[in-house]
Short mmCIF file of N, CA and C and ligand atoms in Angstrom, two decimals:
data_model
loop_
_atom_site.label_atom_id
_atom_site.label_comp_id
_atom_site.label_asym_id
_atom_site.label_seq_id
_atom_site.Cartn_x
_atom_site.Cartn_y
_atom_site.Cartn_z
N MET A 1 0.85 -1.19 0.00
CA MET A 1 0.00 0.00 0.00
C MET A 1 0.89 1.24 0.00
N SER A 2 0.72 2.11 -1.00
CA SER A 2 1.55 3.32 -1.01
C SER A 2 0.70 4.52 -0.61
N GLY A 3 1.24 5.36 0.24
CA GLY A 3 0.50 6.53 0.70
C GLY A 3 -0.43 6.18 1.83
N PRO A 4 -0.87 7.20 2.58
CA PRO A 4 -1.75 6.93 3.73
C PRO A 4 -3.13 6.47 3.29
N ILE A 5 -3.77 5.70 4.16
CA ILE A 5 -5.19 5.40 3.97
C ILE A 5 -5.95 6.69 4.20
N ARG A 6 -6.96 6.95 3.38
CA ARG A 6 -7.78 8.14 3.56
C ARG A 6 -9.09 7.73 4.18
N LEU A 7 -9.46 8.39 5.28
CA LEU A 7 -10.73 8.06 5.95
C LEU A 7 -11.79 9.04 5.47
N ALA A 8 -12.95 8.49 5.10
CA ALA A 8 -14.05 9.32 4.57
C ALA A 8 -14.70 10.10 5.69
N THR A 9 -13.99 11.11 6.14
CA THR A 9 -14.44 12.01 7.20
C THR A 9 -13.63 13.29 7.07
N GLY A 10 -14.14 14.38 7.64
CA GLY A 10 -13.34 15.59 7.70
C GLY A 10 -12.73 15.74 9.08
N ASN A 11 -12.96 14.74 9.96
CA ASN A 11 -12.60 14.84 11.38
C ASN A 11 -11.22 14.21 11.64
N PRO A 12 -10.19 15.03 11.93
CA PRO A 12 -8.84 14.49 12.15
C PRO A 12 -8.79 13.55 13.36
N GLY A 13 -9.66 13.77 14.36
CA GLY A 13 -9.67 12.90 15.54
C GLY A 13 -10.05 11.48 15.18
N LYS A 14 -11.05 11.34 14.28
CA LYS A 14 -11.47 10.00 13.87
C LYS A 14 -10.36 9.30 13.09
N ALA A 15 -9.64 10.07 12.26
CA ALA A 15 -8.54 9.49 11.49
C ALA A 15 -7.42 9.03 12.42
N ALA A 16 -7.13 9.84 13.45
CA ALA A 16 -6.07 9.48 14.40
C ALA A 16 -6.45 8.20 15.15
N GLU A 17 -7.73 8.07 15.51
CA GLU A 17 -8.18 6.87 16.22
C GLU A 17 -8.01 5.63 15.34
N LEU A 18 -8.40 5.75 14.05
CA LEU A 18 -8.28 4.58 13.16
C LEU A 18 -6.81 4.25 12.90
N ALA A 19 -5.96 5.27 12.80
CA ALA A 19 -4.53 5.04 12.60
C ALA A 19 -3.97 4.22 13.76
N ARG A 20 -4.39 4.57 14.97
CA ARG A 20 -3.94 3.85 16.18
C ARG A 20 -4.43 2.40 16.13
N LEU A 21 -5.69 2.21 15.73
CA LEU A 21 -6.26 0.86 15.72
C LEU A 21 -5.69 0.00 14.60
N LEU A 22 -5.36 0.63 13.45
CA LEU A 22 -4.84 -0.13 12.31
C LEU A 22 -3.32 -0.26 12.35
N GLY A 23 -2.67 0.61 13.12
CA GLY A 23 -1.21 0.61 13.11
C GLY A 23 -0.66 1.02 11.76
N ALA A 24 -1.35 1.96 11.09
CA ALA A 24 -0.93 2.42 9.76
C ALA A 24 -1.35 3.89 9.61
N PRO A 25 -0.67 4.63 8.75
CA PRO A 25 -1.03 6.04 8.60
C PRO A 25 -2.43 6.21 8.00
N VAL A 26 -3.23 7.08 8.62
CA VAL A 26 -4.58 7.37 8.14
C VAL A 26 -4.77 8.89 8.18
N GLU A 27 -5.27 9.44 7.09
CA GLU A 27 -5.54 10.89 7.06
C GLU A 27 -6.98 11.13 6.66
N PRO A 28 -7.59 12.20 7.23
CA PRO A 28 -8.93 12.55 6.77
C PRO A 28 -8.86 13.07 5.34
N ILE A 29 -9.97 13.08 4.64
CA ILE A 29 -10.01 13.58 3.26
C ILE A 29 -10.17 15.10 3.31
N ALA A 30 -9.20 15.81 2.73
CA ALA A 30 -9.25 17.27 2.75
C ALA A 30 -10.48 17.72 1.97
N GLY A 31 -11.25 18.63 2.54
CA GLY A 31 -12.44 19.14 1.87
C GLY A 31 -13.51 18.08 1.69
N TRP A 32 -13.57 17.12 2.63
CA TRP A 32 -14.54 16.02 2.58
C TRP A 32 -15.97 16.55 2.37
N ASP A 33 -16.58 16.04 1.32
CA ASP A 33 -17.94 16.44 0.95
C ASP A 33 -18.85 15.25 1.24
N PRO A 34 -19.51 15.23 2.41
CA PRO A 34 -20.24 14.02 2.81
C PRO A 34 -21.47 13.76 1.94
N PRO A 35 -21.67 12.49 1.56
CA PRO A 35 -22.87 12.15 0.79
C PRO A 35 -24.07 12.00 1.73
N VAL A 36 -25.27 11.93 1.18
CA VAL A 36 -26.46 11.64 1.98
C VAL A 36 -26.40 10.18 2.41
N GLU A 37 -26.52 9.94 3.73
CA GLU A 37 -26.49 8.56 4.25
C GLU A 37 -27.91 8.04 4.35
N ASP A 38 -28.41 7.51 3.23
CA ASP A 38 -29.81 7.06 3.23
C ASP A 38 -29.93 5.54 3.09
N GLY A 39 -28.87 4.83 3.48
CA GLY A 39 -28.91 3.37 3.42
C GLY A 39 -29.76 2.78 4.53
N ALA A 40 -30.16 1.52 4.33
CA ALA A 40 -31.01 0.84 5.32
C ALA A 40 -30.19 0.11 6.37
N THR A 41 -28.89 -0.09 6.08
CA THR A 41 -28.04 -0.86 7.01
C THR A 41 -26.72 -0.11 7.23
N PHE A 42 -25.99 -0.54 8.28
CA PHE A 42 -24.67 0.05 8.53
C PHE A 42 -23.78 -0.17 7.31
N LEU A 43 -23.86 -1.38 6.73
CA LEU A 43 -23.02 -1.66 5.55
C LEU A 43 -23.37 -0.72 4.40
N ASP A 44 -24.67 -0.53 4.14
CA ASP A 44 -25.08 0.39 3.06
C ASP A 44 -24.44 1.76 3.26
N ASN A 45 -24.57 2.29 4.49
CA ASN A 45 -24.09 3.65 4.72
C ASN A 45 -22.57 3.75 4.68
N ALA A 46 -21.88 2.73 5.21
CA ALA A 46 -20.42 2.75 5.14
C ALA A 46 -19.97 2.69 3.67
N ARG A 47 -20.68 1.89 2.88
CA ARG A 47 -20.34 1.74 1.46
C ARG A 47 -20.61 3.05 0.70
N ILE A 48 -21.74 3.71 1.01
CA ILE A 48 -22.05 5.00 0.37
C ILE A 48 -20.91 6.00 0.63
N LYS A 49 -20.45 6.03 1.90
CA LYS A 49 -19.37 6.97 2.24
C LYS A 49 -18.04 6.56 1.60
N ALA A 50 -17.76 5.23 1.59
CA ALA A 50 -16.49 4.77 1.01
C ALA A 50 -16.44 5.08 -0.49
N ARG A 51 -17.57 4.88 -1.18
CA ARG A 51 -17.59 5.15 -2.62
C ARG A 51 -17.44 6.64 -2.90
N ALA A 52 -18.09 7.48 -2.07
CA ALA A 52 -17.94 8.93 -2.24
C ALA A 52 -16.48 9.31 -2.00
N GLY A 53 -15.86 8.69 -0.98
CA GLY A 53 -14.46 8.98 -0.68
C GLY A 53 -13.55 8.55 -1.82
N ALA A 54 -13.85 7.40 -2.41
CA ALA A 54 -13.02 6.89 -3.51
C ALA A 54 -13.10 7.84 -4.72
N ARG A 55 -14.28 8.41 -4.95
CA ARG A 55 -14.40 9.39 -6.05
C ARG A 55 -13.61 10.65 -5.74
N GLN A 56 -13.57 11.02 -4.45
CA GLN A 56 -12.87 12.26 -4.07
C GLN A 56 -11.37 12.06 -3.96
N CYS A 57 -10.92 10.80 -3.84
CA CYS A 57 -9.50 10.49 -3.65
C CYS A 57 -9.05 9.38 -4.57
N PRO A 58 -9.09 9.57 -5.88
CA PRO A 58 -8.69 8.49 -6.78
C PRO A 58 -7.23 8.09 -6.54
N GLY A 59 -6.96 6.79 -6.62
CA GLY A 59 -5.57 6.33 -6.47
C GLY A 59 -5.20 5.96 -5.05
N ALA A 60 -6.08 6.24 -4.08
CA ALA A 60 -5.74 5.93 -2.68
C ALA A 60 -6.63 4.79 -2.17
N TRP A 61 -6.20 4.16 -1.08
CA TRP A 61 -7.10 3.29 -0.31
C TRP A 61 -7.97 4.22 0.53
N VAL A 62 -9.29 4.03 0.45
CA VAL A 62 -10.23 4.86 1.21
C VAL A 62 -11.02 3.96 2.15
N VAL A 63 -11.18 4.39 3.39
CA VAL A 63 -11.97 3.63 4.37
C VAL A 63 -13.10 4.52 4.88
N ALA A 64 -14.27 3.93 5.08
CA ALA A 64 -15.39 4.63 5.70
C ALA A 64 -15.98 3.74 6.78
N ASP A 65 -16.57 4.37 7.79
CA ASP A 65 -17.19 3.57 8.86
C ASP A 65 -18.62 4.01 9.09
N ASP A 66 -19.41 3.10 9.61
CA ASP A 66 -20.72 3.47 10.13
C ASP A 66 -20.95 2.65 11.38
N SER A 67 -21.62 3.26 12.35
CA SER A 67 -21.80 2.56 13.62
C SER A 67 -23.07 3.01 14.31
N GLY A 68 -23.46 2.27 15.32
CA GLY A 68 -24.65 2.64 16.08
C GLY A 68 -25.01 1.54 17.06
N ILE A 69 -26.19 1.68 17.64
CA ILE A 69 -26.66 0.68 18.61
C ILE A 69 -27.92 0.02 18.06
N ALA A 70 -28.00 -1.30 18.23
CA ALA A 70 -29.17 -2.06 17.77
C ALA A 70 -29.78 -2.75 18.98
N VAL A 71 -31.08 -2.54 19.19
CA VAL A 71 -31.77 -3.05 20.38
C VAL A 71 -32.75 -4.14 19.94
N ASP A 72 -32.63 -5.34 20.51
CA ASP A 72 -33.48 -6.46 20.07
C ASP A 72 -34.96 -6.19 20.29
N ALA A 73 -35.31 -5.58 21.45
CA ALA A 73 -36.73 -5.32 21.75
C ALA A 73 -37.34 -4.32 20.76
N LEU A 74 -36.47 -3.60 20.05
CA LEU A 74 -36.95 -2.62 19.06
C LEU A 74 -36.65 -3.12 17.63
N ASP A 75 -36.50 -4.43 17.49
CA ASP A 75 -36.23 -5.02 16.18
C ASP A 75 -35.00 -4.41 15.51
N GLY A 76 -33.98 -4.11 16.30
CA GLY A 76 -32.73 -3.61 15.72
C GLY A 76 -32.62 -2.10 15.68
N ALA A 77 -33.70 -1.38 15.99
CA ALA A 77 -33.63 0.08 16.04
C ALA A 77 -32.85 0.49 17.29
N PRO A 78 -32.32 1.70 17.34
CA PRO A 78 -32.32 2.73 16.31
C PRO A 78 -31.39 2.46 15.13
N GLY A 79 -30.43 1.53 15.24
CA GLY A 79 -29.61 1.15 14.09
C GLY A 79 -28.99 2.34 13.38
N VAL A 80 -29.24 2.43 12.08
CA VAL A 80 -28.60 3.51 11.30
C VAL A 80 -29.11 4.89 11.70
N HIS A 81 -30.16 4.93 12.51
CA HIS A 81 -30.68 6.23 12.96
C HIS A 81 -30.19 6.58 14.37
N SER A 82 -29.16 5.87 14.88
CA SER A 82 -28.71 6.07 16.26
C SER A 82 -28.34 7.51 16.57
N ALA A 83 -27.69 8.19 15.63
CA ALA A 83 -27.19 9.54 15.92
C ALA A 83 -28.33 10.55 16.05
N ARG A 84 -29.51 10.21 15.53
CA ARG A 84 -30.62 11.17 15.58
C ARG A 84 -31.85 10.60 16.28
N PHE A 85 -31.69 9.49 17.02
CA PHE A 85 -32.86 8.85 17.66
C PHE A 85 -33.56 9.84 18.60
N GLY A 86 -34.86 9.91 18.52
CA GLY A 86 -35.63 10.79 19.40
C GLY A 86 -35.84 12.19 18.84
N GLY A 87 -35.16 12.48 17.74
CA GLY A 87 -35.36 13.80 17.12
C GLY A 87 -34.07 14.60 17.09
N ASP A 88 -34.02 15.55 16.16
CA ASP A 88 -32.81 16.33 15.92
C ASP A 88 -32.39 17.22 17.09
N GLY A 89 -33.36 17.62 17.92
CA GLY A 89 -33.05 18.59 18.98
C GLY A 89 -32.35 17.99 20.18
N LEU A 90 -32.15 16.66 20.23
CA LEU A 90 -31.60 16.03 21.43
C LEU A 90 -30.08 15.99 21.43
N ASP A 91 -29.51 16.03 22.64
CA ASP A 91 -28.08 15.78 22.81
C ASP A 91 -27.91 14.30 23.24
N ASP A 92 -26.67 13.88 23.50
CA ASP A 92 -26.44 12.48 23.87
C ASP A 92 -27.28 12.03 25.08
N PRO A 93 -27.28 12.81 26.19
CA PRO A 93 -28.12 12.37 27.33
C PRO A 93 -29.60 12.33 26.98
N GLY A 94 -30.05 13.21 26.11
CA GLY A 94 -31.45 13.21 25.68
C GLY A 94 -31.77 11.96 24.87
N ARG A 95 -30.85 11.56 24.00
CA ARG A 95 -31.06 10.33 23.21
C ARG A 95 -31.06 9.09 24.10
N VAL A 96 -30.18 9.11 25.11
CA VAL A 96 -30.14 7.98 26.06
C VAL A 96 -31.49 7.85 26.75
N GLN A 97 -32.05 8.98 27.21
CA GLN A 97 -33.36 8.93 27.88
C GLN A 97 -34.45 8.47 26.92
N ALA A 98 -34.38 8.94 25.66
CA ALA A 98 -35.38 8.54 24.67
C ALA A 98 -35.33 7.03 24.45
N LEU A 99 -34.11 6.47 24.42
CA LEU A 99 -33.98 5.03 24.20
C LEU A 99 -34.47 4.25 25.41
N LEU A 100 -34.13 4.72 26.62
CA LEU A 100 -34.63 4.05 27.82
C LEU A 100 -36.15 4.08 27.86
N GLY A 101 -36.73 5.18 27.43
CA GLY A 101 -38.19 5.29 27.39
C GLY A 101 -38.79 4.31 26.40
N ALA A 102 -38.11 4.13 25.27
CA ALA A 102 -38.63 3.24 24.22
C ALA A 102 -38.62 1.77 24.66
N VAL A 103 -37.71 1.41 25.57
CA VAL A 103 -37.63 0.00 26.00
C VAL A 103 -38.22 -0.21 27.40
N ALA A 104 -38.82 0.83 27.96
CA ALA A 104 -39.38 0.70 29.31
C ALA A 104 -40.36 -0.47 29.35
N GLY A 105 -40.18 -1.35 30.31
CA GLY A 105 -41.10 -2.48 30.45
C GLY A 105 -40.75 -3.69 29.59
N ALA A 106 -39.80 -3.54 28.69
CA ALA A 106 -39.45 -4.69 27.83
C ALA A 106 -38.68 -5.73 28.66
N ALA A 107 -39.03 -7.01 28.48
CA ALA A 107 -38.34 -8.06 29.22
C ALA A 107 -36.94 -8.29 28.64
N ASP A 108 -36.84 -8.18 27.34
CA ASP A 108 -35.56 -8.42 26.67
C ASP A 108 -34.82 -7.10 26.51
N ARG A 109 -33.69 -6.96 27.23
CA ARG A 109 -32.94 -5.70 27.15
C ARG A 109 -31.63 -5.90 26.38
N SER A 110 -31.55 -6.98 25.61
CA SER A 110 -30.29 -7.22 24.89
C SER A 110 -30.11 -6.20 23.76
N ALA A 111 -28.87 -5.80 23.58
CA ALA A 111 -28.53 -4.76 22.61
C ALA A 111 -27.07 -4.90 22.25
N ARG A 112 -26.66 -4.27 21.17
CA ARG A 112 -25.26 -4.33 20.80
C ARG A 112 -24.83 -3.07 20.05
N PHE A 113 -23.57 -2.70 20.23
CA PHE A 113 -22.96 -1.70 19.36
C PHE A 113 -22.45 -2.43 18.13
N VAL A 114 -22.60 -1.81 16.97
CA VAL A 114 -22.13 -2.40 15.71
C VAL A 114 -21.28 -1.37 14.98
N CYS A 115 -20.18 -1.83 14.41
CA CYS A 115 -19.35 -0.96 13.56
C CYS A 115 -19.03 -1.71 12.27
N VAL A 116 -19.28 -1.07 11.14
CA VAL A 116 -18.90 -1.65 9.84
C VAL A 116 -17.90 -0.72 9.17
N LEU A 117 -16.79 -1.30 8.75
CA LEU A 117 -15.78 -0.55 7.99
C LEU A 117 -15.78 -1.08 6.57
N VAL A 118 -15.78 -0.16 5.60
CA VAL A 118 -15.64 -0.55 4.19
C VAL A 118 -14.40 0.13 3.64
N ALA A 119 -13.50 -0.66 3.06
CA ALA A 119 -12.30 -0.12 2.42
C ALA A 119 -12.41 -0.34 0.91
N ILE A 120 -12.03 0.66 0.14
CA ILE A 120 -12.01 0.53 -1.31
C ILE A 120 -10.60 0.87 -1.80
N GLY A 121 -10.04 -0.04 -2.59
CA GLY A 121 -8.68 0.13 -3.08
C GLY A 121 -8.62 0.95 -4.34
N PRO A 122 -7.41 1.32 -4.77
CA PRO A 122 -7.24 2.13 -5.97
C PRO A 122 -7.84 1.46 -7.22
N ASP A 123 -7.89 0.11 -7.20
CA ASP A 123 -8.47 -0.62 -8.34
C ASP A 123 -9.96 -0.88 -8.17
N GLY A 124 -10.56 -0.34 -7.11
CA GLY A 124 -12.00 -0.51 -6.88
C GLY A 124 -12.35 -1.72 -6.03
N ALA A 125 -11.34 -2.52 -5.64
CA ALA A 125 -11.63 -3.69 -4.79
C ALA A 125 -12.20 -3.24 -3.45
N GLU A 126 -13.21 -4.00 -2.97
CA GLU A 126 -13.86 -3.61 -1.71
C GLU A 126 -13.59 -4.65 -0.63
N VAL A 127 -13.25 -4.19 0.57
CA VAL A 127 -13.07 -5.07 1.73
C VAL A 127 -14.01 -4.59 2.83
N VAL A 128 -14.76 -5.53 3.42
CA VAL A 128 -15.72 -5.19 4.48
C VAL A 128 -15.28 -5.85 5.78
N ALA A 129 -15.33 -5.10 6.88
CA ALA A 129 -15.00 -5.67 8.19
C ALA A 129 -16.03 -5.18 9.21
N GLU A 130 -16.56 -6.13 10.00
CA GLU A 130 -17.59 -5.76 10.96
C GLU A 130 -17.18 -6.15 12.37
N GLY A 131 -17.58 -5.37 13.34
CA GLY A 131 -17.35 -5.73 14.74
C GLY A 131 -18.58 -5.41 15.56
N THR A 132 -18.83 -6.22 16.58
CA THR A 132 -19.97 -5.95 17.46
C THR A 132 -19.52 -6.02 18.92
N LEU A 133 -20.22 -5.29 19.75
CA LEU A 133 -20.04 -5.38 21.20
C LEU A 133 -21.41 -5.74 21.78
N GLU A 134 -21.55 -7.02 22.14
CA GLU A 134 -22.84 -7.51 22.65
C GLU A 134 -23.02 -7.07 24.09
N GLY A 135 -24.27 -6.79 24.46
CA GLY A 135 -24.53 -6.41 25.85
C GLY A 135 -26.01 -6.30 26.13
N ARG A 136 -26.30 -5.56 27.20
CA ARG A 136 -27.71 -5.33 27.56
C ARG A 136 -27.86 -3.90 28.06
N LEU A 137 -29.08 -3.39 27.98
CA LEU A 137 -29.32 -2.01 28.38
C LEU A 137 -29.49 -1.90 29.89
N ALA A 138 -28.79 -0.94 30.49
CA ALA A 138 -28.95 -0.65 31.92
C ALA A 138 -30.32 -0.02 32.16
N GLU A 139 -30.74 0.00 33.42
CA GLU A 139 -32.03 0.63 33.76
C GLU A 139 -31.92 2.14 33.75
N ALA A 140 -30.71 2.64 34.05
CA ALA A 140 -30.47 4.09 34.09
C ALA A 140 -29.02 4.34 33.69
N PRO A 141 -28.72 5.54 33.17
CA PRO A 141 -27.34 5.82 32.75
C PRO A 141 -26.37 5.78 33.93
N ARG A 142 -25.16 5.25 33.65
CA ARG A 142 -24.11 5.21 34.67
C ARG A 142 -22.77 5.48 34.01
N GLY A 143 -21.94 6.32 34.64
CA GLY A 143 -20.57 6.55 34.18
C GLY A 143 -20.45 7.78 33.32
N ARG A 144 -19.24 8.34 33.34
CA ARG A 144 -18.99 9.59 32.64
C ARG A 144 -18.04 9.43 31.47
N ASN A 145 -17.55 8.22 31.24
CA ASN A 145 -16.60 8.04 30.13
C ASN A 145 -17.33 7.82 28.81
N GLY A 146 -16.59 7.97 27.74
CA GLY A 146 -17.14 7.65 26.42
C GLY A 146 -18.09 8.71 25.90
N PHE A 147 -19.03 8.27 25.08
CA PHE A 147 -19.95 9.20 24.42
C PHE A 147 -21.21 8.42 24.04
N GLY A 148 -22.14 9.12 23.43
CA GLY A 148 -23.32 8.46 22.87
C GLY A 148 -24.05 7.59 23.89
N TYR A 149 -24.25 6.33 23.53
CA TYR A 149 -25.02 5.41 24.37
C TYR A 149 -24.14 4.64 25.36
N ASP A 150 -22.87 5.02 25.51
CA ASP A 150 -21.98 4.31 26.44
C ASP A 150 -22.54 4.18 27.86
N PRO A 151 -23.23 5.22 28.40
CA PRO A 151 -23.70 5.09 29.79
C PRO A 151 -24.81 4.05 29.99
N ILE A 152 -25.39 3.51 28.91
CA ILE A 152 -26.46 2.51 29.13
C ILE A 152 -26.18 1.15 28.51
N LEU A 153 -25.01 0.94 27.92
CA LEU A 153 -24.72 -0.40 27.36
C LEU A 153 -23.77 -1.13 28.32
N ILE A 154 -24.26 -2.23 28.88
CA ILE A 154 -23.44 -3.08 29.76
C ILE A 154 -22.93 -4.24 28.92
N PRO A 155 -21.62 -4.30 28.64
CA PRO A 155 -21.10 -5.39 27.81
C PRO A 155 -21.36 -6.75 28.47
N ALA A 156 -21.56 -7.77 27.65
CA ALA A 156 -21.75 -9.14 28.17
C ALA A 156 -20.60 -9.50 29.09
N GLY A 157 -20.93 -10.08 30.24
CA GLY A 157 -19.89 -10.47 31.19
C GLY A 157 -19.44 -9.36 32.11
N GLU A 158 -20.00 -8.17 31.96
CA GLU A 158 -19.65 -7.00 32.78
C GLU A 158 -20.82 -6.63 33.67
N THR A 159 -20.53 -5.91 34.76
CA THR A 159 -21.61 -5.30 35.53
C THR A 159 -21.61 -3.79 35.29
N ARG A 160 -20.46 -3.27 34.81
CA ARG A 160 -20.36 -1.83 34.54
C ARG A 160 -20.86 -1.50 33.14
N THR A 161 -21.35 -0.26 32.98
CA THR A 161 -21.68 0.21 31.63
C THR A 161 -20.39 0.63 30.93
N CYS A 162 -20.48 0.82 29.61
CA CYS A 162 -19.31 1.32 28.87
C CYS A 162 -18.89 2.69 29.38
N GLY A 163 -19.84 3.44 29.93
CA GLY A 163 -19.51 4.74 30.49
C GLY A 163 -18.70 4.64 31.77
N GLU A 164 -18.68 3.45 32.38
CA GLU A 164 -17.89 3.24 33.60
C GLU A 164 -16.57 2.54 33.31
N LEU A 165 -16.35 2.11 32.07
CA LEU A 165 -15.08 1.45 31.73
C LEU A 165 -14.03 2.51 31.44
N ALA A 166 -12.77 2.21 31.79
CA ALA A 166 -11.68 3.08 31.37
C ALA A 166 -11.58 2.98 29.84
N PRO A 167 -11.09 4.04 29.19
CA PRO A 167 -11.03 4.00 27.73
C PRO A 167 -10.30 2.77 27.18
N HIS A 168 -9.19 2.35 27.83
CA HIS A 168 -8.45 1.19 27.30
C HIS A 168 -9.26 -0.09 27.48
N GLU A 169 -10.11 -0.14 28.52
CA GLU A 169 -10.94 -1.33 28.72
C GLU A 169 -11.99 -1.43 27.62
N LYS A 170 -12.57 -0.28 27.26
CA LYS A 170 -13.57 -0.32 26.18
C LYS A 170 -12.90 -0.64 24.84
N ASP A 171 -11.75 -0.01 24.58
CA ASP A 171 -11.02 -0.25 23.32
C ASP A 171 -10.78 -1.75 23.09
N ALA A 172 -10.47 -2.46 24.18
CA ALA A 172 -10.09 -3.87 24.06
C ALA A 172 -11.27 -4.74 23.61
N ILE A 173 -12.51 -4.28 23.87
CA ILE A 173 -13.67 -5.12 23.55
C ILE A 173 -14.62 -4.46 22.56
N SER A 174 -14.29 -3.25 22.12
CA SER A 174 -15.29 -2.47 21.39
C SER A 174 -15.52 -2.98 19.97
N HIS A 175 -16.71 -2.68 19.47
CA HIS A 175 -17.11 -2.97 18.10
C HIS A 175 -16.14 -2.32 17.11
N ARG A 176 -15.69 -1.09 17.43
CA ARG A 176 -14.80 -0.39 16.53
C ARG A 176 -13.43 -1.07 16.50
N GLY A 177 -12.95 -1.45 17.69
CA GLY A 177 -11.66 -2.14 17.77
C GLY A 177 -11.71 -3.48 17.03
N ALA A 178 -12.80 -4.22 17.20
CA ALA A 178 -12.91 -5.53 16.54
C ALA A 178 -12.96 -5.38 15.03
N ALA A 179 -13.73 -4.40 14.54
CA ALA A 179 -13.80 -4.18 13.09
C ALA A 179 -12.43 -3.79 12.55
N ALA A 180 -11.73 -2.92 13.28
CA ALA A 180 -10.41 -2.48 12.82
C ALA A 180 -9.41 -3.63 12.79
N ARG A 181 -9.46 -4.51 13.80
CA ARG A 181 -8.54 -5.66 13.80
C ARG A 181 -8.81 -6.55 12.58
N ARG A 182 -10.09 -6.73 12.25
CA ARG A 182 -10.42 -7.57 11.08
C ARG A 182 -9.96 -6.90 9.79
N LEU A 183 -10.12 -5.57 9.71
CA LEU A 183 -9.69 -4.87 8.50
C LEU A 183 -8.16 -4.94 8.36
N ARG A 184 -7.49 -4.76 9.50
CA ARG A 184 -6.02 -4.81 9.51
C ARG A 184 -5.53 -6.13 8.95
N GLU A 185 -6.18 -7.21 9.39
CA GLU A 185 -5.81 -8.54 8.93
C GLU A 185 -6.11 -8.70 7.43
N ALA A 186 -7.30 -8.23 7.03
CA ALA A 186 -7.72 -8.40 5.62
C ALA A 186 -6.82 -7.61 4.68
N LEU A 187 -6.33 -6.47 5.14
CA LEU A 187 -5.47 -5.64 4.28
C LEU A 187 -4.00 -6.01 4.43
N GLY A 188 -3.69 -6.94 5.34
CA GLY A 188 -2.31 -7.37 5.54
C GLY A 188 -1.43 -6.27 6.12
N LEU A 189 -2.00 -5.46 7.00
CA LEU A 189 -1.23 -4.34 7.59
C LEU A 189 -0.43 -4.79 8.79
P1 LIG B 201 -21.98 7.73 13.23
O1 LIG B 201 -21.34 6.40 13.05
O2 LIG B 201 -20.99 8.83 13.47
O3 LIG B 201 -22.98 8.01 12.16
O4 LIG B 201 -22.83 7.76 14.57
C1 LIG B 201 -23.28 6.64 15.17
C2 LIG B 201 -24.02 6.94 16.47
O5 LIG B 201 -24.11 5.70 17.14
C3 LIG B 201 -23.30 7.89 17.42
O6 LIG B 201 -23.79 9.19 17.34
C4 LIG B 201 -23.61 7.29 18.78
O7 LIG B 201 -24.82 7.80 19.23
C5 LIG B 201 -23.79 5.82 18.49
N1 LIG B 201 -22.54 5.09 18.75
C6 LIG B 201 -21.68 4.54 17.86
N2 LIG B 201 -20.63 3.99 18.48
C7 LIG B 201 -20.83 4.19 19.79
C8 LIG B 201 -20.04 3.87 20.95
O8 LIG B 201 -18.94 3.31 20.91
N3 LIG B 201 -20.55 4.27 22.14
C9 LIG B 201 -21.74 4.92 22.25
N4 LIG B 201 -22.50 5.25 21.22
C10 LIG B 201 -22.04 4.89 19.98
#
């Protein structure tokens, strides 16, 4: 692979995180022009972004990611709508409350974080890598670490929420870390 991997994002922090997870140079796409993410699945949306990135960066390996939380009692929702669940006006704690409200009274509280990475090579070859973090929803938010739905997802085998795990503890089991390890292997990095 010649040259850095380009991540389909304008966010340098996300590129730095993926570089750390892949053990390879990753740069955001300068002037990233995000496409409309109207796919029905994480794979659809990651692919939409990877293809847009490949058009914007011909000749490079381009990677895109999509992630979210899928709740069994809600038939997999919020899924691809995780970032906007409950409406556009909500912040992370507001979305957490909206999700707890949606599952109130449900016997099955199983849920998982999902991350899909799609890489497209200079010749158009596509590599897909997925990772999940299985768990269950807490009754109320706990912990100040992380972001998004971390305060209410208790990983399988844990009593603490992701919001109560140290960052390195979450990294070791996270959906994003697992997807990145699979991509690293598939790309021979
Ligand atoms: P996107 O992948 O940036 O489109 O956003 C996915 C959304 O899913 C985020 O806004 C979070 O709400 C949620 N999400 C994805 N990964 C995590 C995680 O590791 N912890 C908590 N929430 C997450």
